Amino acid sequence: MKSLSQFTLFITLAYATAFINTPPSANPTFPRRFSRFMVKEDFSLASPPSLESKAGKADSAFAKRFGHLAGKPIKTVSQSMKIFSDSCGGPINALYRNYLTDLVATTHLSVVDARFVMDPIWALGFTTVTDVLLKNYPEKDFAARMVESLAKSVDLNYDTVVADASKASTWATGKTAEDVAAALRGEGDSDIAVLANKAKGDEFWLYTRFFGIGLIKIMELTNTEVSDDVMMKWVKDDLGKSPQKAQADLDQWNGLNSKLSMMETLMKEIEIREKKKLADRLEDRANAAIRKAEREKKVEEALKVEE
């Protein structure tokens, strides 16, 4: 009985001490197995380290080359779009409006990049896109004005773009796929070889969509199969650059051509329908004129009889 009372007292004291707030020890001790994980840190720094950075002042090759451009104003897409619209001076056909809006935006984003350099292949891509996109535009004069306005909106001289594009197309005419590959490897002294050598020596060389489409046009001019394999070889193996964007642009270009073909069919149907409506209106006017003439003749004959 005595043992049972002692056991009950022990349990009671154990529960009671569990709820007593014991002040922490000034020198806490830890088991040896935990001591190796304890790290002393000094948080008594006079001031935190500065996280401030200055644009264009980083210690990198990119900053050393382009750092002087930091803080300079850059034209916005909306500004380029306004220049384009004002220069066109009229409404764009609804079927083409979205294409032209996208074209202005993508061209702007390429040209305002500090790494952008216009070359003959890029210029050939520019003229190829605008020629294909607007070849069936109803108003030819307005289509030509839109192309010039596109160049103006991104601060390019359209005549210079056309001249550079002509260099690439003239050179490519009569060449073979291997001739192009050799030029892209930097062999020879052609304009294509010159730009290829510059690209190879520039770690920050900028690929843009017009460059890829310029290569597609060169495939056509050299009677080379327009394929993903050729694009990969020319860009990766010969030029020494990543081919992913060029391959993606090839797929998009094929898709755009399909859409433009459908739009061309639609435009022809609209043109035929409008011509038919015009013919019907002219026929109605002619019939009305004939009926009017017949009525006038009858009136004139009736007047003669009365006389």
PDB file of C-alpha atoms in Angstrom:
ATOM      1  CA  MET A   1       0.000   0.000   0.000  1.00  0.00           C
ATOM      2  CA  LYS A   2       2.879   2.308   0.864  1.00  0.00           C
ATOM      3  CA  SER A   3       4.524   1.584  -2.488  1.00  0.00           C
ATOM      4  CA  LEU A   4       1.316   2.471  -4.294  1.00  0.00           C
ATOM      5  CA  SER A   5       1.118   5.835  -2.472  1.00  0.00           C
ATOM      6  CA  GLN A   6       4.725   6.651  -3.364  1.00  0.00           C
ATOM      7  CA  PHE A   7       4.093   5.817  -7.019  1.00  0.00           C
ATOM      8  CA  THR A   8       0.980   8.029  -7.083  1.00  0.00           C
ATOM      9  CA  LEU A   9       2.952  10.917  -5.546  1.00  0.00           C
ATOM     10  CA  PHE A  10       5.705  10.516  -8.161  1.00  0.00           C
ATOM     11  CA  ILE A  11       3.243  10.652 -11.055  1.00  0.00           C
ATOM     12  CA  THR A  12       1.533  13.732  -9.603  1.00  0.00           C
ATOM     13  CA  LEU A  13       4.814  15.614  -9.250  1.00  0.00           C
ATOM     14  CA  ALA A  14       5.817  14.671 -12.807  1.00  0.00           C
ATOM     15  CA  TYR A  15       2.631  16.141 -14.284  1.00  0.00           C
ATOM     16  CA  ALA A  16       2.919  19.257 -12.156  1.00  0.00           C
ATOM     17  CA  THR A  17       6.479  20.071 -13.207  1.00  0.00           C
ATOM     18  CA  ALA A  18       5.545  19.637 -16.846  1.00  0.00           C
ATOM     19  CA  PHE A  19       3.466  22.850 -16.691  1.00  0.00           C
ATOM     20  CA  ILE A  20       5.936  24.964 -14.700  1.00  0.00           C
ATOM     21  CA  ASN A  21       7.714  27.733 -16.710  1.00  0.00           C
ATOM     22  CA  THR A  22      11.374  27.110 -16.081  1.00  0.00           C
ATOM     23  CA  PRO A  23      13.621  30.113 -16.901  1.00  0.00           C
ATOM     24  CA  PRO A  24      16.106  29.368 -19.675  1.00  0.00           C
ATOM     25  CA  SER A  25      19.638  28.677 -18.663  1.00  0.00           C
ATOM     26  CA  ALA A  26      22.194  31.387 -19.309  1.00  0.00           C
ATOM     27  CA  ASN A  27      24.534  28.758 -20.647  1.00  0.00           C
ATOM     28  CA  PRO A  28      22.460  26.116 -22.370  1.00  0.00           C
ATOM     29  CA  THR A  29      24.129  22.841 -23.042  1.00  0.00           C
ATOM     30  CA  PHE A  30      23.570  20.534 -25.966  1.00  0.00           C
ATOM     31  CA  PRO A  31      24.287  16.889 -26.375  1.00  0.00           C
ATOM     32  CA  ARG A  32      27.564  16.111 -28.059  1.00  0.00           C
ATOM     33  CA  ARG A  33      25.797  14.689 -31.103  1.00  0.00           C
ATOM     34  CA  PHE A  34      24.280  18.150 -31.819  1.00  0.00           C
ATOM     35  CA  SER A  35      27.320  20.288 -31.084  1.00  0.00           C
ATOM     36  CA  ARG A  36      28.924  19.797 -34.480  1.00  0.00           C
ATOM     37  CA  PHE A  37      25.916  21.439 -36.165  1.00  0.00           C
ATOM     38  CA  MET A  38      26.116  24.617 -34.104  1.00  0.00           C
ATOM     39  CA  VAL A  39      27.639  27.554 -36.026  1.00  0.00           C
ATOM     40  CA  LYS A  40      28.521  30.844 -34.462  1.00  0.00           C
ATOM     41  CA  GLU A  41      27.336  33.855 -36.522  1.00  0.00           C
ATOM     42  CA  ASP A  42      28.097  37.498 -35.988  1.00  0.00           C
ATOM     43  CA  PHE A  43      25.073  39.709 -36.692  1.00  0.00           C
ATOM     44  CA  SER A  44      26.697  42.829 -35.301  1.00  0.00           C
ATOM     45  CA  LEU A  45      27.538  44.378 -38.695  1.00  0.00           C
ATOM     46  CA  ALA A  46      27.607  48.144 -38.614  1.00  0.00           C
ATOM     47  CA  SER A  47      25.576  48.316 -41.864  1.00  0.00           C
ATOM     48  CA  PRO A  48      24.152  45.748 -44.302  1.00  0.00           C
ATOM     49  CA  PRO A  49      26.010  45.135 -47.577  1.00  0.00           C
ATOM     50  CA  SER A  50      24.907  47.398 -50.411  1.00  0.00           C
ATOM     51  CA  LEU A  51      22.708  45.782 -53.060  1.00  0.00           C
ATOM     52  CA  GLU A  52      22.672  48.854 -55.269  1.00  0.00           C
ATOM     53  CA  SER A  53      23.641  48.314 -58.914  1.00  0.00           C
ATOM     54  CA  LYS A  54      24.041  50.701 -61.807  1.00  0.00           C
ATOM     55  CA  ALA A  55      22.743  49.957 -65.283  1.00  0.00           C
ATOM     56  CA  GLY A  56      25.498  49.292 -67.765  1.00  0.00           C
ATOM     57  CA  LYS A  57      28.235  49.165 -65.106  1.00  0.00           C
ATOM     58  CA  ALA A  58      28.406  45.419 -64.557  1.00  0.00           C
ATOM     59  CA  ASP A  59      31.737  43.702 -64.957  1.00  0.00           C
ATOM     60  CA  SER A  60      30.725  41.723 -68.035  1.00  0.00           C
ATOM     61  CA  ALA A  61      31.540  41.684 -71.727  1.00  0.00           C
ATOM     62  CA  PHE A  62      27.981  42.678 -72.599  1.00  0.00           C
ATOM     63  CA  ALA A  63      28.012  45.685 -70.262  1.00  0.00           C
ATOM     64  CA  LYS A  64      31.414  46.798 -71.508  1.00  0.00           C
ATOM     65  CA  ARG A  65      30.163  46.759 -75.085  1.00  0.00           C
ATOM     66  CA  PHE A  66      26.664  48.156 -74.671  1.00  0.00           C
ATOM     67  CA  GLY A  67      26.825  49.856 -71.277  1.00  0.00           C
ATOM     68  CA  HIS A  68      27.102  53.309 -72.835  1.00  0.00           C
ATOM     69  CA  LEU A  69      23.501  52.897 -74.030  1.00  0.00           C
ATOM     70  CA  ALA A  70      22.106  52.520 -70.505  1.00  0.00           C
ATOM     71  CA  GLY A  71      19.510  55.141 -69.676  1.00  0.00           C
ATOM     72  CA  LYS A  72      19.123  56.393 -73.224  1.00  0.00           C
ATOM     73  CA  PRO A  73      15.523  56.772 -74.437  1.00  0.00           C
ATOM     74  CA  ILE A  74      14.144  54.011 -76.649  1.00  0.00           C
ATOM     75  CA  LYS A  75      11.308  54.450 -79.096  1.00  0.00           C
ATOM     76  CA  THR A  76       8.221  52.489 -78.067  1.00  0.00           C
ATOM     77  CA  VAL A  77       6.076  50.222 -80.211  1.00  0.00           C
ATOM     78  CA  SER A  78       3.206  52.702 -79.991  1.00  0.00           C
ATOM     79  CA  GLN A  79       5.447  55.471 -81.324  1.00  0.00           C
ATOM     80  CA  SER A  80       6.504  53.343 -84.286  1.00  0.00           C
ATOM     81  CA  MET A  81       2.879  52.410 -84.894  1.00  0.00           C
ATOM     82  CA  LYS A  82       1.866  56.076 -84.925  1.00  0.00           C
ATOM     83  CA  ILE A  83       4.593  56.927 -87.443  1.00  0.00           C
ATOM     84  CA  PHE A  84       3.448  54.029 -89.610  1.00  0.00           C
ATOM     85  CA  SER A  85      -0.217  55.052 -89.466  1.00  0.00           C
ATOM     86  CA  ASP A  86       0.487  58.729 -90.105  1.00  0.00           C
ATOM     87  CA  SER A  87       2.774  57.900 -93.004  1.00  0.00           C
ATOM     88  CA  CYS A  88       0.210  55.578 -94.593  1.00  0.00           C
ATOM     89  CA  GLY A  89      -2.342  58.357 -94.453  1.00  0.00           C
ATOM     90  CA  GLY A  90      -5.379  56.138 -94.850  1.00  0.00           C
ATOM     91  CA  PRO A  91      -7.259  53.088 -93.573  1.00  0.00           C
ATOM     92  CA  ILE A  92      -5.811  49.608 -94.079  1.00  0.00           C
ATOM     93  CA  ASN A  93      -7.954  46.863 -95.569  1.00  0.00           C
ATOM     94  CA  ALA A  94      -9.555  44.910 -92.713  1.00  0.00           C
ATOM     95  CA  LEU A  95      -8.185  41.584 -93.956  1.00  0.00           C
ATOM     96  CA  TYR A  96      -4.615  42.902 -93.720  1.00  0.00           C
ATOM     97  CA  ARG A  97      -4.808  45.106 -90.639  1.00  0.00           C
ATOM     98  CA  ASN A  98      -3.750  42.506 -88.054  1.00  0.00           C
ATOM     99  CA  TYR A  99      -0.868  41.284 -90.219  1.00  0.00           C
ATOM    100  CA  LEU A 100       0.478  44.809 -90.668  1.00  0.00           C
ATOM    101  CA  THR A 101       0.107  45.628 -86.979  1.00  0.00           C
ATOM    102  CA  ASP A 102       2.086  42.530 -86.025  1.00  0.00           C
ATOM    103  CA  LEU A 103       4.687  43.288 -88.692  1.00  0.00           C
ATOM    104  CA  VAL A 104       5.300  46.804 -87.382  1.00  0.00           C
ATOM    105  CA  ALA A 105       5.635  45.525 -83.812  1.00  0.00           C
ATOM    106  CA  THR A 106       8.038  42.658 -84.588  1.00  0.00           C
ATOM    107  CA  THR A 107      10.171  44.827 -86.868  1.00  0.00           C
ATOM    108  CA  HIS A 108      10.346  47.527 -84.201  1.00  0.00           C
ATOM    109  CA  LEU A 109      11.436  45.076 -81.490  1.00  0.00           C
ATOM    110  CA  SER A 110      14.233  43.794 -83.720  1.00  0.00           C
ATOM    111  CA  VAL A 111      15.575  47.169 -84.778  1.00  0.00           C
ATOM    112  CA  VAL A 112      15.581  48.829 -81.335  1.00  0.00           C
ATOM    113  CA  ASP A 113      17.740  46.008 -79.949  1.00  0.00           C
ATOM    114  CA  ALA A 114      21.263  47.325 -79.346  1.00  0.00           C
ATOM    115  CA  ARG A 115      22.682  44.246 -81.081  1.00  0.00           C
ATOM    116  CA  PHE A 116      20.778  44.804 -84.332  1.00  0.00           C
ATOM    117  CA  VAL A 117      22.786  45.293 -87.519  1.00  0.00           C
ATOM    118  CA  MET A 118      21.084  45.352 -90.908  1.00  0.00           C
ATOM    119  CA  ASP A 119      22.694  43.044 -93.463  1.00  0.00           C
ATOM    120  CA  PRO A 120      21.747  41.837 -96.978  1.00  0.00           C
ATOM    121  CA  ILE A 121      20.064  38.638 -95.756  1.00  0.00           C
ATOM    122  CA  TRP A 122      17.951  40.582 -93.241  1.00  0.00           C
ATOM    123  CA  ALA A 123      17.025  43.105 -95.935  1.00  0.00           C
ATOM    124  CA  LEU A 124      16.066  40.271 -98.292  1.00  0.00           C
ATOM    125  CA  GLY A 125      13.804  38.882 -95.584  1.00  0.00           C
ATOM    126  CA  PHE A 126      12.188  42.305 -95.152  1.00  0.00           C
ATOM    127  CA  THR A 127      11.369  42.666 -98.848  1.00  0.00           C
ATOM    128  CA  THR A 128      10.269  39.033 -99.125  1.00  0.00           C
ATOM    129  CA  VAL A 129       7.766  39.366 -96.292  1.00  0.00           C
ATOM    130  CA  THR A 130       6.287  42.607 -97.591  1.00  0.00           C
ATOM    131  CA  ASP A 131       6.149  41.352-101.192  1.00  0.00           C
ATOM    132  CA  VAL A 132       4.397  38.115-100.250  1.00  0.00           C
ATOM    133  CA  LEU A 133       2.057  39.734 -97.745  1.00  0.00           C
ATOM    134  CA  LEU A 134       0.890  42.544-100.015  1.00  0.00           C
ATOM    135  CA  LYS A 135       1.106  41.015-103.487  1.00  0.00           C
ATOM    136  CA  ASN A 136      -2.696  40.787-103.739  1.00  0.00           C
ATOM    137  CA  TYR A 137      -3.539  43.969-101.881  1.00  0.00           C
ATOM    138  CA  PRO A 138      -6.411  45.635-103.768  1.00  0.00           C
ATOM    139  CA  GLU A 139      -4.761  49.067-103.987  1.00  0.00           C
ATOM    140  CA  LYS A 140      -1.214  48.664-105.315  1.00  0.00           C
ATOM    141  CA  ASP A 141      -0.170  52.269-104.716  1.00  0.00           C
ATOM    142  CA  PHE A 142      -1.324  52.133-101.120  1.00  0.00           C
ATOM    143  CA  ALA A 143       0.466  48.792-100.632  1.00  0.00           C
ATOM    144  CA  ALA A 144       3.741  50.379-101.774  1.00  0.00           C
ATOM    145  CA  ARG A 145       3.150  53.284 -99.400  1.00  0.00           C
ATOM    146  CA  MET A 146       2.636  50.876 -96.495  1.00  0.00           C
ATOM    147  CA  VAL A 147       5.981  49.174 -97.146  1.00  0.00           C
ATOM    148  CA  GLU A 148       7.804  52.500 -97.202  1.00  0.00           C
ATOM    149  CA  SER A 149       5.936  53.516 -94.052  1.00  0.00           C
ATOM    150  CA  LEU A 150       7.049  50.311 -92.334  1.00  0.00           C
ATOM    151  CA  ALA A 151      10.700  51.141 -92.983  1.00  0.00           C
ATOM    152  CA  LYS A 152      10.170  54.738 -91.910  1.00  0.00           C
ATOM    153  CA  SER A 153       8.489  53.683 -88.654  1.00  0.00           C
ATOM    154  CA  VAL A 154      11.696  51.936 -87.512  1.00  0.00           C
ATOM    155  CA  ASP A 155      14.042  54.662 -88.791  1.00  0.00           C
ATOM    156  CA  LEU A 156      15.271  52.747 -91.834  1.00  0.00           C
ATOM    157  CA  ASN A 157      15.693  54.092 -95.342  1.00  0.00           C
ATOM    158  CA  TYR A 158      13.559  51.959 -97.627  1.00  0.00           C
ATOM    159  CA  ASP A 159      15.798  52.510-100.657  1.00  0.00           C
ATOM    160  CA  THR A 160      18.778  51.256 -98.640  1.00  0.00           C
ATOM    161  CA  VAL A 161      16.837  48.173 -97.557  1.00  0.00           C
ATOM    162  CA  VAL A 162      15.915  47.410-101.174  1.00  0.00           C
ATOM    163  CA  ALA A 163      19.511  47.912-102.330  1.00  0.00           C
ATOM    164  CA  ASP A 164      20.863  45.545 -99.663  1.00  0.00           C
ATOM    165  CA  ALA A 165      18.201  42.964-100.478  1.00  0.00           C
ATOM    166  CA  SER A 166      19.183  43.182-104.137  1.00  0.00           C
ATOM    167  CA  LYS A 167      22.785  42.365-103.213  1.00  0.00           C
ATOM    168  CA  ALA A 168      21.694  39.110-101.592  1.00  0.00           C
ATOM    169  CA  SER A 169      19.233  38.078-104.304  1.00  0.00           C
ATOM    170  CA  THR A 170      21.629  38.936-107.139  1.00  0.00           C
ATOM    171  CA  TRP A 171      24.412  36.951-105.506  1.00  0.00           C
ATOM    172  CA  ALA A 172      22.178  33.930-104.800  1.00  0.00           C
ATOM    173  CA  THR A 173      20.780  33.690-108.323  1.00  0.00           C
ATOM    174  CA  GLY A 174      22.536  30.841-110.102  1.00  0.00           C
ATOM    175  CA  LYS A 175      24.244  29.557-106.955  1.00  0.00           C
ATOM    176  CA  THR A 176      23.861  26.121-105.372  1.00  0.00           C
ATOM    177  CA  ALA A 177      23.098  25.079-101.825  1.00  0.00           C
ATOM    178  CA  GLU A 178      26.779  24.278-101.291  1.00  0.00           C
ATOM    179  CA  ASP A 179      27.781  27.726-102.569  1.00  0.00           C
ATOM    180  CA  VAL A 180      25.529  29.258 -99.926  1.00  0.00           C
ATOM    181  CA  ALA A 181      26.882  26.923 -97.247  1.00  0.00           C
ATOM    182  CA  ALA A 182      30.453  27.899 -98.125  1.00  0.00           C
ATOM    183  CA  ALA A 183      29.598  31.600 -97.923  1.00  0.00           C
ATOM    184  CA  LEU A 184      27.913  31.080 -94.549  1.00  0.00           C
ATOM    185  CA  ARG A 185      31.113  29.409 -93.368  1.00  0.00           C
ATOM    186  CA  GLY A 186      32.856  32.650 -94.252  1.00  0.00           C
ATOM    187  CA  GLU A 187      34.594  31.420 -97.384  1.00  0.00           C
ATOM    188  CA  GLY A 188      35.134  33.906-100.205  1.00  0.00           C
ATOM    189  CA  ASP A 189      34.672  37.653-100.351  1.00  0.00           C
ATOM    190  CA  SER A 190      30.959  37.957-101.126  1.00  0.00           C
ATOM    191  CA  ASP A 191      28.636  40.113 -99.037  1.00  0.00           C
ATOM    192  CA  ILE A 192      27.215  36.910 -97.553  1.00  0.00           C
ATOM    193  CA  ALA A 193      30.670  35.687 -96.525  1.00  0.00           C
ATOM    194  CA  VAL A 194      31.483  39.076 -94.997  1.00  0.00           C
ATOM    195  CA  LEU A 195      28.351  39.125 -92.841  1.00  0.00           C
ATOM    196  CA  ALA A 196      28.920  35.476 -91.894  1.00  0.00           C
ATOM    197  CA  ASN A 197      32.430  36.211 -90.622  1.00  0.00           C
ATOM    198  CA  LYS A 198      31.129  39.157 -88.615  1.00  0.00           C
ATOM    199  CA  ALA A 199      28.415  36.975 -87.088  1.00  0.00           C
ATOM    200  CA  LYS A 200      30.883  34.230 -86.216  1.00  0.00           C
ATOM    201  CA  GLY A 201      33.131  36.700 -84.432  1.00  0.00           C
ATOM    202  CA  ASP A 202      30.304  38.317 -82.480  1.00  0.00           C
ATOM    203  CA  GLU A 203      29.208  36.462 -79.350  1.00  0.00           C
ATOM    204  CA  PHE A 204      26.205  38.801 -79.085  1.00  0.00           C
ATOM    205  CA  TRP A 205      25.078  38.432 -82.698  1.00  0.00           C
ATOM    206  CA  LEU A 206      21.321  38.909 -82.948  1.00  0.00           C
ATOM    207  CA  TYR A 207      19.126  36.553 -84.945  1.00  0.00           C
ATOM    208  CA  THR A 208      15.807  38.004 -86.122  1.00  0.00           C
ATOM    209  CA  ARG A 209      12.871  36.650 -88.083  1.00  0.00           C
ATOM    210  CA  PHE A 210      13.723  38.592 -91.238  1.00  0.00           C
ATOM    211  CA  PHE A 211      17.158  36.955 -91.314  1.00  0.00           C
ATOM    212  CA  GLY A 212      15.549  33.520 -91.257  1.00  0.00           C
ATOM    213  CA  ILE A 213      13.094  34.446 -94.001  1.00  0.00           C
ATOM    214  CA  GLY A 214      15.987  35.865 -96.008  1.00  0.00           C
ATOM    215  CA  LEU A 215      17.596  32.421 -95.853  1.00  0.00           C
ATOM    216  CA  ILE A 216      14.311  30.853 -96.973  1.00  0.00           C
ATOM    217  CA  LYS A 217      14.253  33.186 -99.976  1.00  0.00           C
ATOM    218  CA  ILE A 218      17.840  32.205-100.801  1.00  0.00           C
ATOM    219  CA  MET A 219      16.749  28.553-100.732  1.00  0.00           C
ATOM    220  CA  GLU A 220      14.119  29.397-103.336  1.00  0.00           C
ATOM    221  CA  LEU A 221      16.544  31.401-105.482  1.00  0.00           C
ATOM    222  CA  THR A 222      19.074  28.542-105.478  1.00  0.00           C
ATOM    223  CA  ASN A 223      16.418  25.890-106.163  1.00  0.00           C
ATOM    224  CA  THR A 224      17.208  24.328-102.803  1.00  0.00           C
ATOM    225  CA  GLU A 225      14.550  22.363-100.967  1.00  0.00           C
ATOM    226  CA  VAL A 226      12.994  24.614 -98.354  1.00  0.00           C
ATOM    227  CA  SER A 227      13.278  22.268 -95.414  1.00  0.00           C
ATOM    228  CA  ASP A 228      14.092  22.092 -91.738  1.00  0.00           C
ATOM    229  CA  ASP A 229      17.242  20.080 -92.458  1.00  0.00           C
ATOM    230  CA  VAL A 230      18.670  22.714 -94.793  1.00  0.00           C
ATOM    231  CA  MET A 231      17.891  25.480 -92.320  1.00  0.00           C
ATOM    232  CA  MET A 232      19.630  23.578 -89.528  1.00  0.00           C
ATOM    233  CA  LYS A 233      22.711  22.928 -91.659  1.00  0.00           C
ATOM    234  CA  TRP A 234      23.058  26.513 -92.856  1.00  0.00           C
ATOM    235  CA  VAL A 235      22.524  28.103 -89.445  1.00  0.00           C
ATOM    236  CA  LYS A 236      24.076  25.569 -87.074  1.00  0.00           C
ATOM    237  CA  ASP A 237      26.766  23.775 -89.071  1.00  0.00           C
ATOM    238  CA  ASP A 238      27.825  26.559 -91.443  1.00  0.00           C
ATOM    239  CA  LEU A 239      27.080  29.832 -89.648  1.00  0.00           C
ATOM    240  CA  GLY A 240      27.747  28.335 -86.225  1.00  0.00           C
ATOM    241  CA  LYS A 241      24.660  29.712 -84.510  1.00  0.00           C
ATOM    242  CA  SER A 242      21.683  28.182 -82.716  1.00  0.00           C
ATOM    243  CA  PRO A 243      19.079  27.034 -85.276  1.00  0.00           C
ATOM    244  CA  GLN A 244      15.994  26.775 -83.039  1.00  0.00           C
ATOM    245  CA  LYS A 245      14.518  30.195 -83.829  1.00  0.00           C
ATOM    246  CA  ALA A 246      15.249  29.854 -87.540  1.00  0.00           C
ATOM    247  CA  GLN A 247      13.512  26.484 -87.646  1.00  0.00           C
ATOM    248  CA  ALA A 248      10.518  27.885 -85.771  1.00  0.00           C
ATOM    249  CA  ASP A 249      10.349  30.818 -88.201  1.00  0.00           C
ATOM    250  CA  LEU A 250      10.381  28.377 -91.117  1.00  0.00           C
ATOM    251  CA  ASP A 251       7.317  26.633 -89.687  1.00  0.00           C
ATOM    252  CA  GLN A 252       5.572  29.963 -89.089  1.00  0.00           C
ATOM    253  CA  TRP A 253       6.413  31.134 -92.599  1.00  0.00           C
ATOM    254  CA  ASN A 254       4.865  28.017 -94.111  1.00  0.00           C
ATOM    255  CA  GLY A 255       1.774  28.571 -91.982  1.00  0.00           C
ATOM    256  CA  LEU A 256       1.569  32.226 -93.015  1.00  0.00           C
ATOM    257  CA  ASN A 257       1.764  31.298 -96.687  1.00  0.00           C
ATOM    258  CA  SER A 258      -1.154  28.909 -96.220  1.00  0.00           C
ATOM    259  CA  LYS A 259      -3.213  31.656 -94.587  1.00  0.00           C
ATOM    260  CA  LEU A 260      -2.276  34.128 -97.302  1.00  0.00           C
ATOM    261  CA  SER A 261      -3.307  31.615 -99.954  1.00  0.00           C
ATOM    262  CA  MET A 262      -6.710  31.298 -98.307  1.00  0.00           C
ATOM    263  CA  MET A 263      -6.953  35.078 -98.038  1.00  0.00           C
ATOM    264  CA  GLU A 264      -6.038  35.411-101.719  1.00  0.00           C
ATOM    265  CA  THR A 265      -8.879  33.055-102.619  1.00  0.00           C
ATOM    266  CA  LEU A 266     -11.241  35.061-100.436  1.00  0.00           C
ATOM    267  CA  MET A 267     -10.117  38.322-102.041  1.00  0.00           C
ATOM    268  CA  LYS A 268     -10.754  36.909-105.506  1.00  0.00           C
ATOM    269  CA  GLU A 269     -14.205  35.764-104.462  1.00  0.00           C
ATOM    270  CA  ILE A 270     -14.938  39.213-103.070  1.00  0.00           C
ATOM    271  CA  GLU A 271     -13.634  40.811-106.258  1.00  0.00           C
ATOM    272  CA  ILE A 272     -15.800  38.556-108.427  1.00  0.00           C
ATOM    273  CA  ARG A 273     -18.826  39.261-106.243  1.00  0.00           C
ATOM    274  CA  GLU A 274     -18.233  43.015-106.373  1.00  0.00           C
ATOM    275  CA  LYS A 275     -17.803  42.914-110.142  1.00  0.00           C
ATOM    276  CA  LYS A 276     -21.055  40.976-110.453  1.00  0.00           C
ATOM    277  CA  LYS A 277     -22.834  43.518-108.261  1.00  0.00           C
ATOM    278  CA  LEU A 278     -21.422  46.324-110.384  1.00  0.00           C
ATOM    279  CA  ALA A 279     -22.488  44.563-113.570  1.00  0.00           C
ATOM    280  CA  ASP A 280     -25.978  44.053-112.155  1.00  0.00           C
ATOM    281  CA  ARG A 281     -26.220  47.729-111.218  1.00  0.00           C
ATOM    282  CA  LEU A 282     -25.070  48.806-114.676  1.00  0.00           C
ATOM    283  CA  GLU A 283     -27.560  46.446-116.269  1.00  0.00           C
ATOM    284  CA  ASP A 284     -30.363  47.821-114.092  1.00  0.00           C
ATOM    285  CA  ARG A 285     -29.395  51.365-115.062  1.00  0.00           C
ATOM    286  CA  ALA A 286     -29.307  50.421-118.736  1.00  0.00           C
ATOM    287  CA  ASN A 287     -32.722  48.761-118.534  1.00  0.00           C
ATOM    288  CA  ALA A 288     -34.116  51.766-116.696  1.00  0.00           C
ATOM    289  CA  ALA A 289     -32.727  54.074-119.386  1.00  0.00           C
ATOM    290  CA  ILE A 290     -34.284  51.914-122.111  1.00  0.00           C
ATOM    291  CA  ARG A 291     -37.666  51.917-120.391  1.00  0.00           C
ATOM    292  CA  LYS A 292     -37.467  55.670-119.940  1.00  0.00           C
ATOM    293  CA  ALA A 293     -36.618  56.153-123.600  1.00  0.00           C
ATOM    294  CA  GLU A 294     -39.534  53.924-124.618  1.00  0.00           C
ATOM    295  CA  ARG A 295     -41.934  55.895-122.430  1.00  0.00           C
ATOM    296  CA  GLU A 296     -40.715  59.174-123.852  1.00  0.00           C
ATOM    297  CA  LYS A 297     -41.106  57.814-127.371  1.00  0.00           C
ATOM    298  CA  LYS A 298     -44.673  56.720-126.675  1.00  0.00           C
ATOM    299  CA  VAL A 299     -45.508  60.118-125.235  1.00  0.00           C
ATOM    300  CA  GLU A 300     -44.000  61.810-128.266  1.00  0.00           C
ATOM    301  CA  GLU A 301     -45.986  59.590-130.647  1.00  0.00           C
ATOM    302  CA  ALA A 302     -49.178  60.256-128.716  1.00  0.00           C
ATOM    303  CA  LEU A 303     -48.626  63.993-128.984  1.00  0.00           C
ATOM    304  CA  LYS A 304     -48.123  63.710-132.742  1.00  0.00           C
ATOM    305  CA  VAL A 305     -51.403  61.791-133.121  1.00  0.00           C
ATOM    306  CA  GLU A 306     -53.288  64.469-131.214  1.00  0.00           C
ATOM    307  CA  GLU A 307     -51.877  67.127-133.477  1.00  0.00           C
TER     308      GLU A 307
END
